[in-house]
Amino acid sequence: MTPSRRLTPRPQDEALTALEAGKVGLPPQLRDFFYFLLQNTKEGYFADPKYGGNHGMQAWVHIGFPGAHGSYAEWVNNYNADYPLSPVSISGERA
Amino acid sequence: MAKQNPKKDVVVIGLGWTGAILSMELAQEGLEILAPECGDDRNTVSDFQYPDIIDELKYGIRYKLMQKPSKFTLTVRRSMDEIARPYRHLGSFLPSDGVGSAGVHWNGQNWRPQKVEYRLRSYVEETFGADVIPEGMTIQDWSITYEEQEPYFDQFEKVAGISGKVGNLNGEIIESGNPFEAPRSSEYPLPPLPHTYDAELFRQAAKAKGLHPFPRPAGNASKAYTPMACSSNPAISAASASGSVASTIPSPHRRPAFWTR
Ligand SMILES: Cc1cc2nc3c(=O)[nH]c(=O)nc-3n(C[C@H](O)[C@H](O)[C@H](O)COP(=O)(O)OP(=O)(O)OC[C@H]3O[C@@H](n4cnc5c(N)ncnc54)[C@H](O)[C@@H]3O)c2cc1C
């Protein structure tokens, strides 16, 4: 959910900046709205695809996160080596 | 109308390490036990099985294994003149509930106390003089000794499947273990965890300085482990086969004469 899909990028940034700075005049019970928006956006981007974001595990491919492999035991002593396996999701899909 | 449950011999309230071990000991004496637990009921399978248990959003971020601040919380203030406010989002400390409780997500550091900790007041008095202890300071000697407790540490380590390396075996110092520890009557049930890269660099640097690095006693199983039927109580079943999660869950569930509510 973006603040408004109809806004172009610059007004979007301005709206988010104002929201973060508490300058939008939200009622007190919505004080933490920006915090939740930011937190849920990050979660959507980085969490397992079962939560509906991170499509095709592309966020994990981008940062080189291996996902939900069952064990790394055989890699512990393999110092400074790149992990060669592509990300895997909780449901078992591979990227 | 209030529901009347059949009478039991013992009621144990809460099933963390303490309640679960106590329940197992009492059940082995043939007593019937009722154990009300205010959090979720859990079993090794399916609650801790791969891959669901490595769901980072659910457990690492949203704290599914911890107490819900919406159900119960503490109030915190940082100074005497602040208004104490409820702790709404866990962070600095993580209270738990549910079967297994803190024992299912502890870090699994399994240190034994040093011998001197049992007689801390005497030690301070002998070493620095009685007058260094200010009036009203509650520092005390314990009423038991390390030697009296040693068999129970040994038993617990075998029950929980602790990984480590002995450094003091009945007084004999062993190079690769912790040479400063109080004497142990036996080796750890599991070998130490392998060193990660950072730990290995630290080990080499410490060694080069003439220090005594040693592997930490860990509640993370370095190998698959089924708790041995140790002398009197196979009280806890260790769950983690992958070794990546320190999930040990007390399992009095599988005994007859046991009810959780
Ligand atoms: C994040 C974390 C990391 C830790 N790391 C380590 C470590 O590395 N090494 C170490 O040695 N220790 C560690 N500890 C401490 C250790 O895990 C705990 O001391 C231990 O597990 C406590 O066990 P317990 O059974 O005494 O209490 P708890 O595990 O707290 O169990 C109490 C149980 O009672 C239930 N309960 C409470 N009140 C009621 C009621 N009125 N009715 C019904 N049920 C009730 C609760 O829901 C809970 O299940 C850690 C603890 C935490 C939280």
Coordinates of C-alpha atoms and ligand atoms in Angstrom, one line a residue:
Chain A
M1 CA 0.0 0.0 0.0
T2 CA 1.5 3.3 -1.1
P3 CA 0.3 6.6 0.3
S4 CA -1.4 7.3 -3.0
R5 CA -0.7 5.5 -6.2
R6 CA -2.0 8.6 -8.0
L7 CA 0.9 10.8 -6.7
T8 CA 4.0 11.1 -8.8
P9 CA 7.3 10.2 -7.1
R10 CA 8.2 13.6 -5.7
P11 CA 4.9 14.4 -4.0
Q12 CA 4.9 10.8 -2.8
D13 CA 8.3 11.4 -1.1
E14 CA 7.0 14.7 0.3
A15 CA 3.9 13.0 1.7
L16 CA 6.0 10.2 3.3
T17 CA 8.4 12.7 4.8
A18 CA 5.6 14.7 6.3
L19 CA 4.0 11.5 7.6
E20 CA 7.3 10.5 9.2
A21 CA 7.8 13.9 10.8
G22 CA 4.3 13.8 12.3
K23 CA 3.2 16.8 10.2
V24 CA 0.1 15.3 8.7
G25 CA -2.2 16.0 11.6
L26 CA -3.2 12.4 12.2
P27 CA -5.4 11.6 15.2
P28 CA -3.5 10.4 18.3
Q29 CA -4.6 6.8 17.8
L30 CA -2.8 6.8 14.4
R31 CA 0.5 8.1 15.9
D32 CA 2.4 4.9 15.0
F33 CA 1.0 4.7 11.4
F34 CA 4.2 5.7 9.7
Y35 CA 6.2 3.2 11.8
F36 CA 3.9 0.3 10.8
L37 CA 3.8 1.4 7.2
L38 CA 7.6 1.3 7.1
Q39 CA 7.9 -1.9 9.0
N40 CA 5.3 -3.7 7.0
T41 CA 6.9 -2.5 3.7
K42 CA 10.2 -3.9 4.7
E43 CA 8.6 -7.1 5.9
G44 CA 6.7 -7.5 2.6
Y45 CA 9.9 -7.0 0.7
F46 CA 12.2 -9.3 2.6
A47 CA 9.9 -11.9 4.2
D48 CA 9.2 -15.4 2.7
P49 CA 7.0 -15.2 -0.4
K50 CA 4.2 -17.0 1.6
Y51 CA 3.4 -13.6 3.0
G52 CA 2.6 -12.2 -0.5
G53 CA 5.6 -10.1 -1.2
N54 CA 9.2 -10.9 -2.3
H55 CA 7.9 -12.1 -5.7
G56 CA 9.9 -15.0 -7.0
M57 CA 12.3 -14.4 -4.1
Q58 CA 13.8 -11.6 -6.1
A59 CA 14.5 -9.5 -2.9
W60 CA 16.6 -12.4 -1.6
V61 CA 18.4 -12.9 -5.0
H62 CA 19.2 -9.2 -4.9
I63 CA 20.8 -9.2 -1.5
G64 CA 22.3 -12.7 -1.7
F65 CA 20.1 -14.2 1.1
P66 CA 19.8 -18.0 0.8
G67 CA 16.4 -18.3 2.4
A68 CA 15.1 -21.3 4.1
H69 CA 17.7 -24.0 3.5
G70 CA 17.4 -26.9 6.0
S71 CA 21.0 -26.9 7.2
Y72 CA 24.3 -25.0 6.7
A73 CA 26.2 -27.5 8.9
E74 CA 28.5 -28.6 6.1
W75 CA 29.4 -25.0 5.2
V76 CA 30.4 -23.8 8.7
N77 CA 34.1 -24.7 8.2
N78 CA 34.2 -23.5 4.6
Y79 CA 35.6 -20.1 5.5
N80 CA 35.2 -17.1 3.2
A81 CA 33.6 -19.1 0.4
D82 CA 30.6 -18.0 -1.5
Y83 CA 27.4 -20.0 -0.8
P84 CA 26.6 -21.4 -4.2
L85 CA 22.9 -22.4 -3.8
S86 CA 20.1 -20.2 -4.9
P87 CA 17.4 -19.1 -2.4
V88 CA 14.7 -21.5 -1.4
S89 CA 11.4 -20.6 0.1
I90 CA 9.6 -22.2 3.0
S91 CA 7.3 -23.9 0.6
G92 CA 10.3 -25.4 -1.2
E93 CA 10.4 -23.3 -4.4
R94 CA 13.8 -22.3 -5.7
A95 CA 14.7 -18.9 -7.2
Chain B
M1 CA -21.6 -23.8 36.6
A2 CA -18.0 -24.2 37.4
K3 CA -16.5 -27.3 35.8
Q4 CA -15.1 -29.8 38.4
N5 CA -12.0 -31.7 37.3
P6 CA -11.0 -34.9 39.0
K7 CA -8.6 -34.5 41.8
K8 CA -4.9 -34.9 41.2
D9 CA -2.0 -35.4 43.5
V10 CA 0.0 -32.4 42.4
V11 CA -0.7 -29.2 40.5
V12 CA 2.3 -27.7 38.7
I13 CA 1.6 -24.2 37.4
G14 CA 3.5 -23.3 34.2
L15 CA 5.6 -25.7 32.0
G16 CA 8.9 -24.1 31.4
W17 CA 12.1 -25.9 32.2
T18 CA 11.3 -25.8 36.0
G19 CA 7.7 -27.0 35.8
A20 CA 8.5 -29.6 33.2
I21 CA 11.5 -31.2 35.0
L22 CA 9.6 -31.1 38.3
S23 CA 6.6 -32.7 36.6
M24 CA 8.7 -35.5 35.2
E25 CA 10.3 -36.2 38.5
L26 CA 7.0 -36.3 40.3
A27 CA 5.4 -38.4 37.6
Q28 CA 8.2 -40.9 38.0
E29 CA 7.3 -41.2 41.6
G30 CA 3.9 -42.4 40.4
L31 CA 2.0 -39.2 41.3
E32 CA -0.8 -37.8 39.1
I33 CA -0.1 -34.3 37.9
L34 CA -2.2 -31.5 36.5
A35 CA -0.2 -28.7 34.8
P36 CA -2.1 -25.6 33.8
E37 CA -0.1 -23.5 31.4
C38 CA -1.3 -20.1 30.4
G39 CA 0.4 -20.0 27.0
D40 CA 0.1 -22.3 23.9
D41 CA 0.4 -26.0 24.1
R42 CA 3.3 -27.3 22.0
N43 CA 5.0 -30.4 20.9
T44 CA 8.4 -31.0 19.3
V45 CA 6.5 -32.2 16.2
S46 CA 4.8 -30.4 14.6
D47 CA 5.5 -27.1 16.4
F48 CA 9.3 -27.1 15.9
Q49 CA 9.7 -28.9 12.6
Y50 CA 11.5 -27.7 9.5
P51 CA 10.8 -25.7 7.5
D52 CA 8.0 -23.9 9.4
I53 CA 10.2 -23.2 12.5
I54 CA 12.7 -21.1 10.4
D55 CA 10.0 -18.6 9.4
E56 CA 11.9 -15.5 10.3
L57 CA 9.0 -13.1 10.1
K58 CA 6.8 -15.2 12.3
Y59 CA 9.4 -16.0 15.0
G60 CA 12.3 -13.6 14.7
I61 CA 10.4 -10.5 14.0
R62 CA 6.9 -11.1 15.3
Y63 CA 8.0 -13.2 18.3
K64 CA 5.5 -16.0 18.0
L65 CA 7.2 -17.9 20.8
M66 CA 7.1 -15.0 23.2
Q67 CA 4.5 -13.5 25.5
K68 CA 2.1 -11.2 23.8
P69 CA 2.3 -7.7 25.2
S70 CA -1.5 -7.4 24.4
K71 CA -2.1 -10.1 27.0
F72 CA 0.4 -9.3 29.6
T73 CA 3.1 -6.8 29.9
L74 CA 5.3 -4.7 32.3
T75 CA 5.5 -1.0 32.6
V76 CA 8.9 0.7 32.2
R77 CA 10.4 4.1 33.0
R78 CA 13.9 5.2 32.5
S79 CA 14.0 7.7 35.4
M80 CA 12.1 8.3 38.6
D81 CA 10.3 11.3 37.2
E82 CA 9.1 9.6 34.0
I83 CA 5.6 8.1 33.8
A84 CA 5.9 4.3 33.6
R85 CA 4.5 3.1 30.3
P86 CA 3.5 -0.3 29.1
Y87 CA 6.1 -2.3 27.2
R88 CA 4.1 -2.7 23.9
H89 CA 6.7 -4.1 21.6
L90 CA 9.2 -6.6 22.9
G91 CA 12.8 -5.8 22.2
S92 CA 15.3 -5.4 25.0
F93 CA 14.1 -8.5 26.8
L94 CA 11.9 -11.4 25.7
P95 CA 9.6 -12.9 28.3
S96 CA 8.0 -16.2 27.2
D97 CA 5.0 -18.4 27.7
G98 CA 3.6 -21.7 26.4
V99 CA 4.9 -25.2 26.9
G100 CA 8.7 -25.1 27.0
S101 CA 8.6 -21.3 27.5
A102 CA 12.0 -19.5 27.7
G103 CA 13.7 -22.9 27.2
V104 CA 12.5 -23.2 23.6
H105 CA 14.2 -19.9 22.5
W106 CA 17.0 -19.4 25.0
N107 CA 20.4 -18.8 23.5
G108 CA 21.5 -22.1 25.0
Q109 CA 24.6 -20.9 26.7
N110 CA 25.1 -23.5 29.4
W111 CA 27.7 -22.2 31.8
R112 CA 28.2 -23.8 35.2
P113 CA 28.9 -21.5 38.1
Q114 CA 32.5 -21.1 39.3
K115 CA 33.2 -22.7 42.6
V116 CA 33.9 -19.4 44.2
E117 CA 30.4 -18.1 43.3
Y118 CA 29.0 -20.5 46.0
R119 CA 30.9 -18.6 48.7
L120 CA 31.1 -15.1 47.3
R121 CA 30.8 -13.3 50.6
S122 CA 33.5 -15.4 52.2
Y123 CA 35.7 -15.0 49.1
V124 CA 35.4 -11.2 49.1
E125 CA 36.0 -11.0 52.8
E126 CA 39.1 -13.3 52.6
T127 CA 40.5 -11.5 49.6
F128 CA 39.7 -7.8 50.1
G129 CA 38.7 -7.6 53.8
A130 CA 35.3 -7.6 55.5
D131 CA 35.1 -3.8 55.4
V132 CA 34.9 -3.5 51.6
I133 CA 31.3 -4.8 51.8
P134 CA 29.0 -1.9 52.5
E135 CA 26.3 -2.2 55.0
G136 CA 23.0 -3.4 53.5
M137 CA 24.7 -5.1 50.5
T138 CA 23.1 -8.4 50.2
I139 CA 26.0 -10.5 48.9
Q140 CA 25.8 -14.0 50.4
D141 CA 27.3 -17.4 50.5
W142 CA 25.0 -20.1 49.1
S143 CA 23.8 -22.8 51.5
I144 CA 25.1 -25.6 49.2
T145 CA 28.5 -26.3 47.5
Y146 CA 29.5 -26.8 43.9
E147 CA 30.4 -30.4 44.8
E148 CA 26.8 -31.1 46.0
Q149 CA 25.4 -29.7 42.8
E150 CA 27.8 -31.2 40.3
P151 CA 25.9 -34.4 39.7
Y152 CA 22.8 -32.4 38.8
F153 CA 24.7 -30.2 36.3
D154 CA 26.0 -33.3 34.8
Q155 CA 22.5 -34.8 34.6
F156 CA 21.0 -31.6 33.1
E157 CA 23.7 -31.4 30.4
K158 CA 22.9 -35.0 29.4
V159 CA 19.2 -34.4 29.4
A160 CA 19.5 -31.2 27.3
G161 CA 22.2 -32.5 25.0
I162 CA 24.8 -29.8 25.6
S163 CA 27.6 -29.4 23.1
G164 CA 31.1 -28.5 24.5
K165 CA 34.6 -29.6 25.5
V166 CA 35.6 -30.5 29.0
G167 CA 38.5 -28.4 30.3
N168 CA 38.7 -29.8 33.8
L169 CA 37.9 -33.5 34.2
N170 CA 37.9 -34.4 37.8
G171 CA 40.8 -32.0 38.4
E172 CA 42.8 -32.9 35.3
I173 CA 43.2 -29.8 33.0
I174 CA 42.5 -30.5 29.3
E175 CA 44.1 -28.1 26.8
S176 CA 41.3 -27.6 24.3
G177 CA 38.5 -27.1 26.9
N178 CA 37.9 -24.3 29.4
P179 CA 40.8 -24.6 31.9
F180 CA 39.2 -22.2 34.3
E181 CA 36.0 -24.2 34.9
A182 CA 35.2 -26.0 38.1
P183 CA 35.9 -29.8 37.9
R184 CA 33.4 -31.8 35.9
S185 CA 32.7 -35.5 36.4
S186 CA 32.4 -36.2 32.7
E187 CA 32.7 -35.0 29.2
Y188 CA 29.8 -33.1 27.5
P189 CA 27.3 -35.4 25.8
L190 CA 28.0 -33.8 22.4
P191 CA 31.2 -32.5 20.8
P192 CA 31.6 -28.7 20.6
L193 CA 30.0 -26.8 17.8
P194 CA 32.4 -26.2 14.8
H195 CA 33.9 -22.7 14.7
T196 CA 32.4 -20.2 12.4
Y197 CA 34.9 -18.0 10.5
D198 CA 34.6 -15.1 13.0
A199 CA 35.0 -17.4 16.0
E200 CA 38.1 -19.1 14.3
L201 CA 39.7 -15.7 13.8
F202 CA 39.0 -14.8 17.4
R203 CA 40.4 -18.1 18.6
Q204 CA 43.7 -17.7 16.6
A205 CA 44.1 -14.1 17.8
A206 CA 43.5 -15.0 21.4
K207 CA 45.8 -18.1 21.2
A208 CA 48.6 -15.9 19.7
K209 CA 48.4 -13.7 22.7
G210 CA 48.9 -16.6 25.0
L211 CA 45.2 -16.7 26.2
H212 CA 43.0 -19.7 26.5
P213 CA 40.2 -19.7 24.0
F214 CA 37.7 -22.6 24.3
P215 CA 34.4 -23.6 22.7
R216 CA 31.4 -22.3 24.6
P217 CA 29.1 -24.9 26.2
A218 CA 26.0 -24.6 23.9
G219 CA 22.4 -25.9 24.0
N220 CA 22.6 -26.2 20.2
A221 CA 23.0 -29.8 19.3
S222 CA 26.2 -30.3 17.3
K223 CA 24.8 -33.7 16.2
A224 CA 21.5 -35.4 16.3
Y225 CA 20.9 -36.4 19.9
T226 CA 18.4 -38.5 21.8
P227 CA 18.7 -37.9 25.5
M228 CA 20.1 -41.0 27.2
A229 CA 18.0 -42.6 29.8
C230 CA 20.1 -40.9 32.4
S231 CA 20.0 -42.3 35.9
S232 CA 16.7 -41.1 37.2
N233 CA 15.0 -38.9 34.6
P234 CA 14.8 -38.7 30.9
A235 CA 12.9 -35.5 31.6
I236 CA 13.4 -33.5 28.5
S237 CA 13.6 -34.5 24.8
A238 CA 16.0 -32.4 22.7
A239 CA 14.5 -31.6 19.4
S240 CA 16.9 -30.0 17.0
A241 CA 18.4 -32.4 14.5
S242 CA 19.7 -29.7 12.2
G243 CA 21.6 -28.0 14.9
S244 CA 20.6 -24.6 13.7
V245 CA 17.9 -24.0 16.3
A246 CA 18.3 -24.4 20.0
S247 CA 14.9 -26.0 20.5
T248 CA 14.7 -28.2 23.5
I249 CA 11.2 -28.8 24.6
P250 CA 10.2 -30.4 27.8
S251 CA 8.1 -33.4 27.0
P252 CA 6.2 -34.7 30.0
H253 CA 3.3 -34.9 27.4
R254 CA 4.2 -38.3 26.4
R255 CA 3.9 -39.7 29.9
P256 CA 0.8 -41.3 31.3
A257 CA -0.8 -39.5 34.3
F258 CA -0.1 -36.1 32.9
W259 CA -2.6 -33.4 31.8
T260 CA -2.0 -30.0 30.6
R261 CA -4.7 -27.3 30.6
Ligands
LIG1 C1 15.7 -14.6 25.3 C2 16.3 -15.4 26.4 C3 17.5 -16.0 26.3 C4 18.1 -16.8 27.3 N1 19.3 -17.3 27.1 C5 19.8 -18.2 28.1 C6 21.1 -18.8 27.9 O1 21.7 -18.6 26.9 N2 21.5 -19.6 28.9 C7 20.8 -19.8 30.1 O2 21.3 -20.6 30.9 N3 19.6 -19.2 30.3 C8 19.1 -18.4 29.3 N4 17.9 -17.8 29.5 C9 17.2 -18.0 30.7 C10 16.5 -19.4 30.7 O3 16.0 -19.7 29.5 C11 15.3 -19.3 31.7 O4 15.8 -18.9 33.0 C12 14.6 -20.6 31.9 O5 14.2 -21.2 30.7 C13 13.4 -20.3 32.8 O6 12.6 -21.5 33.0 P1 11.5 -21.5 34.0 O7 10.8 -22.8 33.9 O8 12.0 -21.2 35.4 O9 10.5 -20.3 33.7 P2 9.7 -20.0 32.3 O10 10.4 -20.6 31.1 O11 9.4 -18.6 32.3 O12 8.4 -20.8 32.5 C14 7.3 -20.3 33.3 C15 6.0 -20.8 32.7 O13 4.9 -20.6 33.6 C16 3.8 -20.1 32.8 N5 3.0 -19.4 33.8 C17 3.3 -18.3 34.5 N6 2.3 -17.9 35.2 C18 1.3 -18.7 35.1 C19 0.0 -18.8 35.6 N7 -0.5 -18.0 36.5 N8 -0.8 -19.8 35.1 C20 -0.3 -20.7 34.2 N9 0.9 -20.7 33.7 C21 1.7 -19.7 34.1 C22 4.4 -19.3 31.7 O14 3.5 -19.2 30.6 C23 5.6 -20.2 31.4 O15 5.3 -21.2 30.4 C24 17.3 -17.0 28.5 C25 16.0 -16.5 28.6 C26 15.5 -15.7 27.5 C27 14.1 -15.1 27.7

